XYZ file of C-alpha atoms in Angstrom:
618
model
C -49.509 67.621 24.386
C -47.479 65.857 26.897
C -46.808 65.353 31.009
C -44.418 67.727 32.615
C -42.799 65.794 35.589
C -42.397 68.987 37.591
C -44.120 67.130 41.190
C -46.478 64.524 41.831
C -49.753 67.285 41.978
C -48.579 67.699 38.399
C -48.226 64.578 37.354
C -51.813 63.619 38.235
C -53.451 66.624 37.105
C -51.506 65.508 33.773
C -52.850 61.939 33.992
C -56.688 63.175 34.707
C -56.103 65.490 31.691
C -55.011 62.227 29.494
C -57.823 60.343 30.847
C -60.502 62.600 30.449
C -59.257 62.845 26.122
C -59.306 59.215 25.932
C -62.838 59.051 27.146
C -63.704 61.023 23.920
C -60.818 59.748 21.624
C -59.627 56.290 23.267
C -57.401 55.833 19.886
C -55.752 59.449 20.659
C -51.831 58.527 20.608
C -49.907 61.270 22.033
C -52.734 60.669 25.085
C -52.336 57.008 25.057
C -48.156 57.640 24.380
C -48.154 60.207 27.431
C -50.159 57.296 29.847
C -47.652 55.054 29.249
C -44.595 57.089 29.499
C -46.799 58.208 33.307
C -46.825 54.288 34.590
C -43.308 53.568 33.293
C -42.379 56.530 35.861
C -44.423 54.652 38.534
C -42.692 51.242 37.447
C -45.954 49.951 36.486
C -44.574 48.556 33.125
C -47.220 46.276 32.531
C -49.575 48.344 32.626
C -47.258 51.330 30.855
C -47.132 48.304 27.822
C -51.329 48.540 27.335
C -51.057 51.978 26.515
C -48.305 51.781 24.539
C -49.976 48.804 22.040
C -52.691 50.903 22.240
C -50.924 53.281 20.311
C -49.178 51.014 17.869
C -52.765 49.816 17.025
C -53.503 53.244 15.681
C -50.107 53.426 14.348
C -48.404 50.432 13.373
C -44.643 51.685 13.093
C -44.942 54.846 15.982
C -41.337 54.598 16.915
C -41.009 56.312 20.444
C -43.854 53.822 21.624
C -42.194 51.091 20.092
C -39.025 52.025 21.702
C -40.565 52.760 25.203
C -42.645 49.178 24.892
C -39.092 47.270 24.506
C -37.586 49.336 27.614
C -40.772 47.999 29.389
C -40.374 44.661 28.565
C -37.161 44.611 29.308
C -37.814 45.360 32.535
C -39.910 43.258 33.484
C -37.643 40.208 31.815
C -39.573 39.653 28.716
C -36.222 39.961 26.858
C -37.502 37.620 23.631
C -40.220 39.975 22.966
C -37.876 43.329 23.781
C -35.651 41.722 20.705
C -38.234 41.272 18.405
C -39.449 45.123 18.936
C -35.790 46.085 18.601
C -34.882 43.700 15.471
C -38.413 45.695 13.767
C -36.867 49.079 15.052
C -33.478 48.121 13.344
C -35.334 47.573 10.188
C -37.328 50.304 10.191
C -33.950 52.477 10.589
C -31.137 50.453 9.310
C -28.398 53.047 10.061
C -29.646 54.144 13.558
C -26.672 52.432 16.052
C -29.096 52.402 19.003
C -31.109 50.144 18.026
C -28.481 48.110 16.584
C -26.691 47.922 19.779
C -29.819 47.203 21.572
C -30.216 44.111 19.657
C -26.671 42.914 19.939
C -26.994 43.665 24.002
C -30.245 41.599 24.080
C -29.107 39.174 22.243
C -26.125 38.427 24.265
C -28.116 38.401 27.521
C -30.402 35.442 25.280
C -26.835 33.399 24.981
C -26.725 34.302 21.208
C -23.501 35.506 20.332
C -23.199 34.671 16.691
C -25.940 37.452 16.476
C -24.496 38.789 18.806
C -21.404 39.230 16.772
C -23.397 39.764 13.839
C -24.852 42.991 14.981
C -21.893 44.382 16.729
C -20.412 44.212 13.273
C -23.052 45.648 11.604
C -22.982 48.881 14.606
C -19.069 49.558 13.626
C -19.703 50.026 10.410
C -22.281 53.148 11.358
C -21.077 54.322 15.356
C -18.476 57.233 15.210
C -16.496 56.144 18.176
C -15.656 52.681 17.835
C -13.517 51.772 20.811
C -16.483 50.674 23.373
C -17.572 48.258 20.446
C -14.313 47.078 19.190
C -13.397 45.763 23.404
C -16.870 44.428 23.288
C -15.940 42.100 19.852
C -12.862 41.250 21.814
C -14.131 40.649 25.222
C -16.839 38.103 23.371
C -14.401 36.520 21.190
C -11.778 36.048 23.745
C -14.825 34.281 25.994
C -15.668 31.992 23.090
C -11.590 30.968 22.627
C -11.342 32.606 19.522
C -8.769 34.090 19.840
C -7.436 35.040 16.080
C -10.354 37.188 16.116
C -9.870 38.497 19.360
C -6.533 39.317 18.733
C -7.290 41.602 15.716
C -9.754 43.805 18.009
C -7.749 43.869 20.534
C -4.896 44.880 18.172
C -7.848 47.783 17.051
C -8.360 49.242 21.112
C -4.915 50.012 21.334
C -4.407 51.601 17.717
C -7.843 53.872 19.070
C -5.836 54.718 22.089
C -7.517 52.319 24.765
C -4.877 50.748 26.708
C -5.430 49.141 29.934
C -4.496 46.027 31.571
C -7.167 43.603 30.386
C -6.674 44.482 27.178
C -2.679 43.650 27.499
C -3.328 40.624 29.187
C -5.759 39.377 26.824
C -3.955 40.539 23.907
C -0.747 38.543 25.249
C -2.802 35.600 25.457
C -4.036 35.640 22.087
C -0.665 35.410 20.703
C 0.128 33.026 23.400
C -2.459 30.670 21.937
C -1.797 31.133 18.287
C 2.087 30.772 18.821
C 3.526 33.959 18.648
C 5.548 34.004 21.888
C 7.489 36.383 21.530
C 4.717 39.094 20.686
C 2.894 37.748 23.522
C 5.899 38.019 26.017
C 6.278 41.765 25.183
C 2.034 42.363 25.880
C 3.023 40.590 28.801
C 5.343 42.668 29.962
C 3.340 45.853 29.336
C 0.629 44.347 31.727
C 3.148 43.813 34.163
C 3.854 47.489 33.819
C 0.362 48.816 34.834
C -0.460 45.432 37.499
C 2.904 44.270 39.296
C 2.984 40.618 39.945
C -0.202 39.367 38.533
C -0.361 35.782 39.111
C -1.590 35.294 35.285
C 1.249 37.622 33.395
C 3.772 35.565 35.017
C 2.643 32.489 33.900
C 1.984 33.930 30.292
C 5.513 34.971 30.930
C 7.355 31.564 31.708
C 4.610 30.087 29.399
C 5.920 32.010 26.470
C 9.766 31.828 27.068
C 9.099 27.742 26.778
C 7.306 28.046 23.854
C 10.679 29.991 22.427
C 12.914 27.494 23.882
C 14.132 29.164 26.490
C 13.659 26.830 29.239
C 15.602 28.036 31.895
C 13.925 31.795 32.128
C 11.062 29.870 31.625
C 11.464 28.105 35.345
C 12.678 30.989 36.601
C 9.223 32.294 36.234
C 7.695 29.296 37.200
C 10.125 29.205 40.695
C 9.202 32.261 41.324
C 4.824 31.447 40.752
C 5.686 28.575 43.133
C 6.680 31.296 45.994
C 3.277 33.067 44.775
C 1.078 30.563 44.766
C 2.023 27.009 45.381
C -1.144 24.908 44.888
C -2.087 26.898 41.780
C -2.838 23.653 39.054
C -0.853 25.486 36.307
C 1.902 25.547 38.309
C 2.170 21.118 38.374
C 0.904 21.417 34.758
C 4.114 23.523 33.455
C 6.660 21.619 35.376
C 5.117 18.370 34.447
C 5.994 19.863 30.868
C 9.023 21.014 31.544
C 10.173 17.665 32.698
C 8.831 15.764 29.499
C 11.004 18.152 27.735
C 13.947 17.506 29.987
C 13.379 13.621 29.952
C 12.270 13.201 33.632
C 9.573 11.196 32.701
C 8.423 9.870 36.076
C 8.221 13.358 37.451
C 6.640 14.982 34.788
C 4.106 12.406 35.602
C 3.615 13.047 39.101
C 3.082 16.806 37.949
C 0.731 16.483 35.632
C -1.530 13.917 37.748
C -1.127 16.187 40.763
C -2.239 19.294 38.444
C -5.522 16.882 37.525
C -5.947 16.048 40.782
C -6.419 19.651 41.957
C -8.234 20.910 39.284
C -9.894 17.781 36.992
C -10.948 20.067 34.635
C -7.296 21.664 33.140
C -7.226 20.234 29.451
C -3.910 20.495 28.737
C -2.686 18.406 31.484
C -4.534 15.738 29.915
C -2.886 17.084 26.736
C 0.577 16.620 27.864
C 0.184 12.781 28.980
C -1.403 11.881 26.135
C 1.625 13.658 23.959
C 3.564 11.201 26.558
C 1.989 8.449 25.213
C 2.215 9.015 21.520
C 6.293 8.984 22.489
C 5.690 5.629 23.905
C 3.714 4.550 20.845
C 0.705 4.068 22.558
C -2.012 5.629 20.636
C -5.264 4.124 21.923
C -3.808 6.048 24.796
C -2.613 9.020 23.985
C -6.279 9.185 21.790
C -8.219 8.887 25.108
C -6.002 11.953 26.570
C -6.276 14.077 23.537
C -10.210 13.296 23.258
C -10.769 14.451 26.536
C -8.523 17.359 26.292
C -10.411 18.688 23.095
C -13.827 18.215 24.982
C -12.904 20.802 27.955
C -11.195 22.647 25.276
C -13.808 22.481 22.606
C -12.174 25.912 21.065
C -8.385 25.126 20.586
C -6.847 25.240 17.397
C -3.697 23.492 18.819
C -6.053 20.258 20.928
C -8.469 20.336 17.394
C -5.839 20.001 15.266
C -3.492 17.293 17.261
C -7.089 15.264 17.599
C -7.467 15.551 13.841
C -3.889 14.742 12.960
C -3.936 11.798 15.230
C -6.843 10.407 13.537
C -5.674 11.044 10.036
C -2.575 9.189 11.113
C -4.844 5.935 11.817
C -6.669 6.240 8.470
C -9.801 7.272 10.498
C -10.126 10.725 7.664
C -14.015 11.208 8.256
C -13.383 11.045 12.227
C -10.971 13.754 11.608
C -13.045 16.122 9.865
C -15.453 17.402 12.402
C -11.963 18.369 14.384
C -10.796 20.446 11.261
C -14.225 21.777 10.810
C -13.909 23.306 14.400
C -10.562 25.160 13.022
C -12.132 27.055 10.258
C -15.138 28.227 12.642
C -12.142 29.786 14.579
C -9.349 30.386 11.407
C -11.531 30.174 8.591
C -7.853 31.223 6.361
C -6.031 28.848 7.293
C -3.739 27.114 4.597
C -2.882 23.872 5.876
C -6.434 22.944 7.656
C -7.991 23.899 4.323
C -5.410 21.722 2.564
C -6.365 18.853 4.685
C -10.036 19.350 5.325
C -10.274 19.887 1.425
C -8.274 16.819 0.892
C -11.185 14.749 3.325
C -13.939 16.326 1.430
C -12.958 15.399 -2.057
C -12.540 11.622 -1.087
C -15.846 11.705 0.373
C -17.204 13.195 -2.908
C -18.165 16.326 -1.252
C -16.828 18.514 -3.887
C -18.325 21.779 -2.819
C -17.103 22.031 0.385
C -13.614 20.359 -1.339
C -13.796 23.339 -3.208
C -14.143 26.432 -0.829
C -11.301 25.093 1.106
C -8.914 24.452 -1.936
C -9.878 28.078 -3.252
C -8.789 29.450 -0.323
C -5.173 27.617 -0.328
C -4.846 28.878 -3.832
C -5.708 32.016 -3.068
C -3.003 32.341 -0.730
C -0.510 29.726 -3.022
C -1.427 30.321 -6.393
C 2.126 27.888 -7.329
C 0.949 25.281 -5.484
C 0.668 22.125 -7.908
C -1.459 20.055 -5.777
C -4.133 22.769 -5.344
C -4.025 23.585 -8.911
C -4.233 19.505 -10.237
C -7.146 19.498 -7.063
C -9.046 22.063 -8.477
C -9.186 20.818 -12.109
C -10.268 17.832 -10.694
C -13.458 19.692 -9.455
C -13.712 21.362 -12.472
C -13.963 18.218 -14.325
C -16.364 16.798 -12.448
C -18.493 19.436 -12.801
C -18.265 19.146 -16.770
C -16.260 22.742 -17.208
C -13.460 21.436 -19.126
C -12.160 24.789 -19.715
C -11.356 25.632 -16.340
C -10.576 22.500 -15.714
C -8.135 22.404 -18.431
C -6.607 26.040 -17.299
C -5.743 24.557 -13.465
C -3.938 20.880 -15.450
C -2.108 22.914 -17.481
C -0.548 25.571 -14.620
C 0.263 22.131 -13.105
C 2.359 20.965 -16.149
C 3.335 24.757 -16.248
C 4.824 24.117 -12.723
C 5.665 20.601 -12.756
C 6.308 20.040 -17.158
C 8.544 16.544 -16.307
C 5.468 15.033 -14.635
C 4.187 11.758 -15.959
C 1.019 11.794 -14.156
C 0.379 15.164 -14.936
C 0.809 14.558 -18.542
C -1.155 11.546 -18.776
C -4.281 13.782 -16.825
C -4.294 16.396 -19.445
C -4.341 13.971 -22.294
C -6.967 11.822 -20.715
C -9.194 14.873 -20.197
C -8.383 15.965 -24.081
C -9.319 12.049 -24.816
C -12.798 12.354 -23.122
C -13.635 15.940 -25.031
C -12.634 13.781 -28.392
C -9.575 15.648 -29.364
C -7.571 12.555 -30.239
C -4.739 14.212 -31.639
C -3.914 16.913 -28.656
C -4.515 13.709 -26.157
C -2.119 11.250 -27.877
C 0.470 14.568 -28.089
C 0.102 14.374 -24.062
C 0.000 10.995 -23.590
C 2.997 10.005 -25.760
C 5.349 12.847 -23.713
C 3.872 10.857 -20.499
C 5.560 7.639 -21.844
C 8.545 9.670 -22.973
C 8.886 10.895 -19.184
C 8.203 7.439 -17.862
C 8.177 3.995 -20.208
C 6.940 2.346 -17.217
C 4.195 3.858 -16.845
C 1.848 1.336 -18.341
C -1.607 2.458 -17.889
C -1.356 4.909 -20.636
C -0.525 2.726 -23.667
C -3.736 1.115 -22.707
C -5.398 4.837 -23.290
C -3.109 4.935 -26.153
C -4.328 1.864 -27.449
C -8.412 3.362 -26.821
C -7.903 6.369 -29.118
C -5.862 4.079 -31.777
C -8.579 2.009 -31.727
C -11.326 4.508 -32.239
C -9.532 6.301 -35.313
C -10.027 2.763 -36.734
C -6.026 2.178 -36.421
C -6.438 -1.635 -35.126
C -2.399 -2.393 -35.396
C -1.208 0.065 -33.619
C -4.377 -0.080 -31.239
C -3.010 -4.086 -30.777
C 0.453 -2.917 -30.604
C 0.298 -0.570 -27.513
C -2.041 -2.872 -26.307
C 0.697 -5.174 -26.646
C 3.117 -3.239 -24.832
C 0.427 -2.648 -22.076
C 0.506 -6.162 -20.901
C 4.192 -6.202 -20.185
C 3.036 -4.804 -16.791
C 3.027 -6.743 -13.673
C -0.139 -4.941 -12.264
C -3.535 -6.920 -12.921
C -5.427 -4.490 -13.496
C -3.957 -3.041 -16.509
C -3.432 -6.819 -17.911
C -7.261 -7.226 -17.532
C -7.975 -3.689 -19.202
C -5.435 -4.440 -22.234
C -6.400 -8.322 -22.393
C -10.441 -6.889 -22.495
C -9.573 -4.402 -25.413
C -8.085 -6.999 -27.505
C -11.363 -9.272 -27.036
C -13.635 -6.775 -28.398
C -11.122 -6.203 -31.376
C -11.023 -9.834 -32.295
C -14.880 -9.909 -31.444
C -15.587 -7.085 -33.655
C -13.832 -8.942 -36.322
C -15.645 -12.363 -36.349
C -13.190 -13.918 -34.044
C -15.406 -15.615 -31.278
C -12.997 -18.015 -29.907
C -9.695 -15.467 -30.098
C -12.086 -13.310 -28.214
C -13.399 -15.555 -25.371
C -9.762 -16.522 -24.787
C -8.235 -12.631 -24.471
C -11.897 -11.884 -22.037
C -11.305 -14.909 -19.903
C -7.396 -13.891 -19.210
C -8.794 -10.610 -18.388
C -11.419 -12.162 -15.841
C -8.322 -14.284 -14.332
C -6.499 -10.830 -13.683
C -9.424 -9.001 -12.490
C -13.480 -9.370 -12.559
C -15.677 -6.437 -13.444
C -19.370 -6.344 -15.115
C -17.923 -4.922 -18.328
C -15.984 -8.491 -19.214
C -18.673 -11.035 -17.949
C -20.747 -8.594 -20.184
C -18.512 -9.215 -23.359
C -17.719 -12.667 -22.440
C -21.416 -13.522 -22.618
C -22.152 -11.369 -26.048
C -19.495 -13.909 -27.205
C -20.484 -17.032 -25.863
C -24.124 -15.936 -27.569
C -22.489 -16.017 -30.867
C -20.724 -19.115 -30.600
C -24.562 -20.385 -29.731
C -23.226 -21.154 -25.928
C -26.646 -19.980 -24.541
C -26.228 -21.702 -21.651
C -22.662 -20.001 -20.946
C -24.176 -16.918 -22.612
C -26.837 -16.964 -19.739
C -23.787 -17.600 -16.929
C -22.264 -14.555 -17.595
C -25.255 -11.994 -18.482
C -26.706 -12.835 -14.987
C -23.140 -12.570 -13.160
C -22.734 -8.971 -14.677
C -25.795 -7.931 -13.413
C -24.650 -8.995 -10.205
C -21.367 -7.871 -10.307
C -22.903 -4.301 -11.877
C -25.031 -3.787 -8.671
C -21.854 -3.586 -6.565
C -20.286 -0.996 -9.714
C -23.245 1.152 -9.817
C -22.786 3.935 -7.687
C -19.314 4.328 -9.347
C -19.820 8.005 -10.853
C -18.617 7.689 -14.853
C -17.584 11.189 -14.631
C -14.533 10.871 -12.694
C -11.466 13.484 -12.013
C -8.829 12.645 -14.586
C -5.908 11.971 -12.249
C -7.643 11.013 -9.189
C -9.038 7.981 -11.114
C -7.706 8.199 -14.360
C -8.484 4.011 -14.747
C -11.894 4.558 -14.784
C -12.482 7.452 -17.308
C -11.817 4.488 -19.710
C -13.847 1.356 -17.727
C -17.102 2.454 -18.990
C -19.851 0.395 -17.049
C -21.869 -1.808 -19.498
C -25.805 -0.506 -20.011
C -27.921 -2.705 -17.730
C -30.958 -2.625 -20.162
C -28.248 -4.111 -22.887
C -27.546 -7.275 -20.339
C -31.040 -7.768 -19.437
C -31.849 -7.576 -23.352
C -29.486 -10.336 -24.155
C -29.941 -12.265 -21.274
C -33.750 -12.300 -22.255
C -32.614 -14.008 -25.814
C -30.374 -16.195 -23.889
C -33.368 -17.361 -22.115
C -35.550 -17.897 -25.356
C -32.394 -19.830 -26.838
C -32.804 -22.054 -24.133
C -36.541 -22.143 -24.254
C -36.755 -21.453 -20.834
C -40.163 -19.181 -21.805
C -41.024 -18.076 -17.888
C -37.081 -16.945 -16.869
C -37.245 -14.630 -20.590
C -40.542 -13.276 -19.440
C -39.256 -11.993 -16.070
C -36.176 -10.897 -17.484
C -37.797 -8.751 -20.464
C -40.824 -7.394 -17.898
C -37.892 -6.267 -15.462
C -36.138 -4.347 -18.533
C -39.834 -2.502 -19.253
C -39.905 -1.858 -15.463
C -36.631 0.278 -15.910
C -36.757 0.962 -18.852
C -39.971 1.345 -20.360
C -38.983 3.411 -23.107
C -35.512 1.572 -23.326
C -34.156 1.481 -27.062
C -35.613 -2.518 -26.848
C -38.827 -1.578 -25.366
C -41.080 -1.880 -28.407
C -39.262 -5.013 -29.618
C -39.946 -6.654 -26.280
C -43.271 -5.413 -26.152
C -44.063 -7.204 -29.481
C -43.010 -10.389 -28.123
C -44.877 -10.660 -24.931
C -47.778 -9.448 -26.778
C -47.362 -12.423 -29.410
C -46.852 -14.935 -26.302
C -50.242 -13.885 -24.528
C -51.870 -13.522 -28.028
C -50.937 -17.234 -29.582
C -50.118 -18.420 -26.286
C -47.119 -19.893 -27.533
C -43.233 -19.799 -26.364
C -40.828 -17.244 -27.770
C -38.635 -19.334 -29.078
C -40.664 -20.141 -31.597
């Protein structure tokens, strides 16, 4: 069954007909199908849409009316619910282009163009002829600035055969903006070839032969623009940066201010004065000029990345990153933002993201020692030693006379407890460098834990020959605990309170007040407990799983056990008979730690206090 549209006597006997079937079968689909398809030839869509859901509620997934319903809807500018009939079409045939292509067409006219993108993408990989699809990619990507991407299906019309002068021009540009000038002078050229003396070409032209150096066919161009079009803003932007380069400052001023004046909105005018003002040191500036370049120009790799570099070059990193951010949407390959962003990341302990970028850079450098020690970093912090250990090692591989290098791979070996392998490492590190004083104080560490206490002493020793505090107050701590461990109180308060003179840190105040404890100092004892608690509040978002080389210190500054302070300062308390401070203190350890190794010892004595209501001192 279905309408013939052979006259309009026709078409309403063929309508009657339909009508009269769906008085005795309203669900009938090829009646209800044919109805529709009759109003959408009246352009009556709305109506043409009741038949057709009439039909899908007999038949959920009845293609042609499904089809027929989006056309309607379309045309009556219900685009959102055209796309939603489409995006169901598209899954109901996954390999059908049509629908496909609807959905990337609808979705552009919605101001989606990642979809957009994303379905054009997914139609090349099933359309025969690719060459309307591959100018679409490029005629979207060139709109959005991105023009790497651009470029590349650009680069695809012409090896399909389509040449014409858009795709020239735009083409030229592409290289233009990524650099290449003299790629995009010969695209250039072809356009000129098939559109004499477009006003554009020629300043791609002259644009491109400065960006070679060649300055005077560059104003040859531009002299010749001038006779063209003599008010055109580009025009007062390119001399004004022609003069910068020739060192007529003034005028390059006037040009660029005249070339805002006409047309406010021209970043790279705003560009070039603030590149003025970097020369004159003047970065506040030059940092209001590039800001405001970068915001008409949200899309340039060039404006995004002199924005990010002039931030990085203040110290401002995390003020950089959204710029570098903006690259890799547009260049997601390339090497040196990834190097940099990755760089940002890993100081802000974002090691994920740290570690897409850096992949990428070694994926592209494989010998690059930075990457490589970067990487094991990452590895290490995510506890897989192994790998982490493969990306030290092709450092040393690369870079064998390295101090630092050889210090991180022993370290790492130290924390995994393979003495013997880390002291190998550790020793060639001194061997390379004597100065390098940090690591007889890891030297010192493992000597110490294989129970050799003289030679532990002795590099300790040679450790505080250094100048630097911090490794006097690491190798000055380490021989308090030595003489502490051996009965030594008062050798052991003196090393711990040289080491607090050279630096303060909750581990020492920690071991000082141990000490003063056992020379029955309670009052001392209680000093120090409650200033390592303080002082441990500022260390405790230090992560104790640190990258060997990044902070190689602190793989060996354990941070002391909070419970442990709180434990001893609670005894310190009840030394003192001060019965109401040790009954805070202790409730406060079973508040964090109620299953603490102390917890049923302190338990015991608050429950003897309530029960003979008497102190715990007693």
């Amino acid at each position: 069954m279905a309408v013939v549209y052979v006259g309009r006597d026709k078409l309403e006997q063929a309508k009657k007909y339909l009508e009269r079937i769906l008085k005795e079968d309203e669900g009938n689909i090829m009646a209800n199908y044919n109805l529709g398809r009759y109003y959408e030839q009246e352009g009556l869509y709305e109506k043409s849409i009741d038949y057709y859901i009439k039909v899908l509620t007999t038949d959920q997934v009845y293609k042609p009316a499904m089809s027929r319903m989006a056309f309607c809807y379309i045309q009556i500018n219900k685009k959102e619910r055209a796309l939603e009939i489409y995006e169901n079409l598209a899954l109901l045939e996954p390999k059908n282009s049509e629908f496909i292509l609807k959905v990337a067409e609808l979705q552009r006219d919605l101001g989606n163009e990642d979809k957009t993108i994303e379905y054009y993408k997914i139609a090349l990989n099933l359309k025969g002829d690719k060459n309307d699809l591959y100018f679409k990619l490029a005629s979207l990507y060139f709109e959005r600035k991105e023009f790497l991407f651009a470029k590349d299906m650009y680069i695809k019309c012409i090896e399909t055969g389509e040449i014409n002068f858009d795709i020239y021009k735009n083409i030229a540009t592409c290289y233009e903006k990524n650099g290449d000038f003299e790629r995009s002078l010969h695209f250039y050229n072809e356009a000129l070839k098939l559109k004499d003396g477009d006003i554009d070409c020629l300043f791609g032209q002259a644009s491109s032969y400065e960006g070679m150096g060649k300055l005077e066919e560059a104003m040859h161009y531009y002299r010749m623009i001038r006779g063209i079009a003599p008010q055109d803003s580009r025009l007062f932007y390119y001399f004004g940066r022609y003069s910068l380069k020739t060192g007529n400052i003034q005028e390059a001023l006037q040009y660029l201010q005249s070339s805002m004046t006409i047309n406010p909105d021209f970043a790279y005018s705003f560009y070039e004065i603030g590149h003025y003002w970097i020369k004159e040191g003047n970065f506040d500036n030059a940092l209001q000029y590039y800001s405001r370049a970068v915001t008409l120009e949200p899309k340039d790799i060039n404006l995004n990345k002199t924005m990010g570099d002039m931030l990085i070059s203040q110290g401002r990193y995390t003020e950089a990153l959204p710029y570098y951010e903006k690259i890799l949407e547009l260049d997601p390959e390339n090497k040196d933002i990834n190097l940099l962003a990755g760089e940002i990341y890993f100081n802000n302990k974002d090691y994920e993201k740290s570690f897409i970028c850096y992949e990428k850079v070694i994926n592209k450098d494989p010998e690059n020692s930075k990457i490589n020690l970067s990487l094991g970093d990452i590895y290490y912090i995510r506890g897989k030693y192994n790998l982490a250990l493969k990306y030290y090692n092709n450092c040393l591989r690369l870079e064998p006379e390295s101090a630092i290098l050889n210090n991180c791979v022993g370290l790492l070996y130290y924390d995994q407890q393979f003495y013997d392998i880390a002291v190998k490492n550790l020793k060639r590190a001194i061997d390379i460098d004597p100065h390098y004083f940090w690591v007889y104080n890891e030297l010192g560490v493992i000597k110490r834990k294989e129970g050799n206490i003289e030679a532990a002493m002795s590099y300790f020793q040679e450790a505080l020959t250094s100048s630097e505090n911090d490794i006097m107050a690491f190798a000055y701590h380490n021989m308090a605990e030595i003489y502490y461990d051996r009965g030594f109180f008062e050798e052991a308060k003196n090393y711990n309170s040289k080491s607090l003179e050279k630096e303060e840190n909750s581990s020492v105040y920690y071991h000082q007040g141990l000490i003063s404890y056992n020379l029955k100092d309670f009052s001392s004892a209680e000093d120090n407990l409650k200033r390592a608690i303080d002082m441990l509040h500022n260390e405790d978002d230090i992560n104790l799983i640190y990258a060997p080389f990044k902070n190689f210190k602190k793989i060996l500054k354990k941070l002391p056990d909070k419970s442990d302070i709180l434990y001893n300062l609670g005894n310190a308390y009840i030394k003192q008979i001060k019965e109401q401070e040790a009954m805070e203190c202790f409730q406060e350890y079973l508040k964090i730690f109620p299953r603490g190794p102390k917890a049923e010892e302190i338990k015991k004595y608050l429950r003897d206090y309530v029960k003979n209501k008497k102190t715990l001192s007693s």
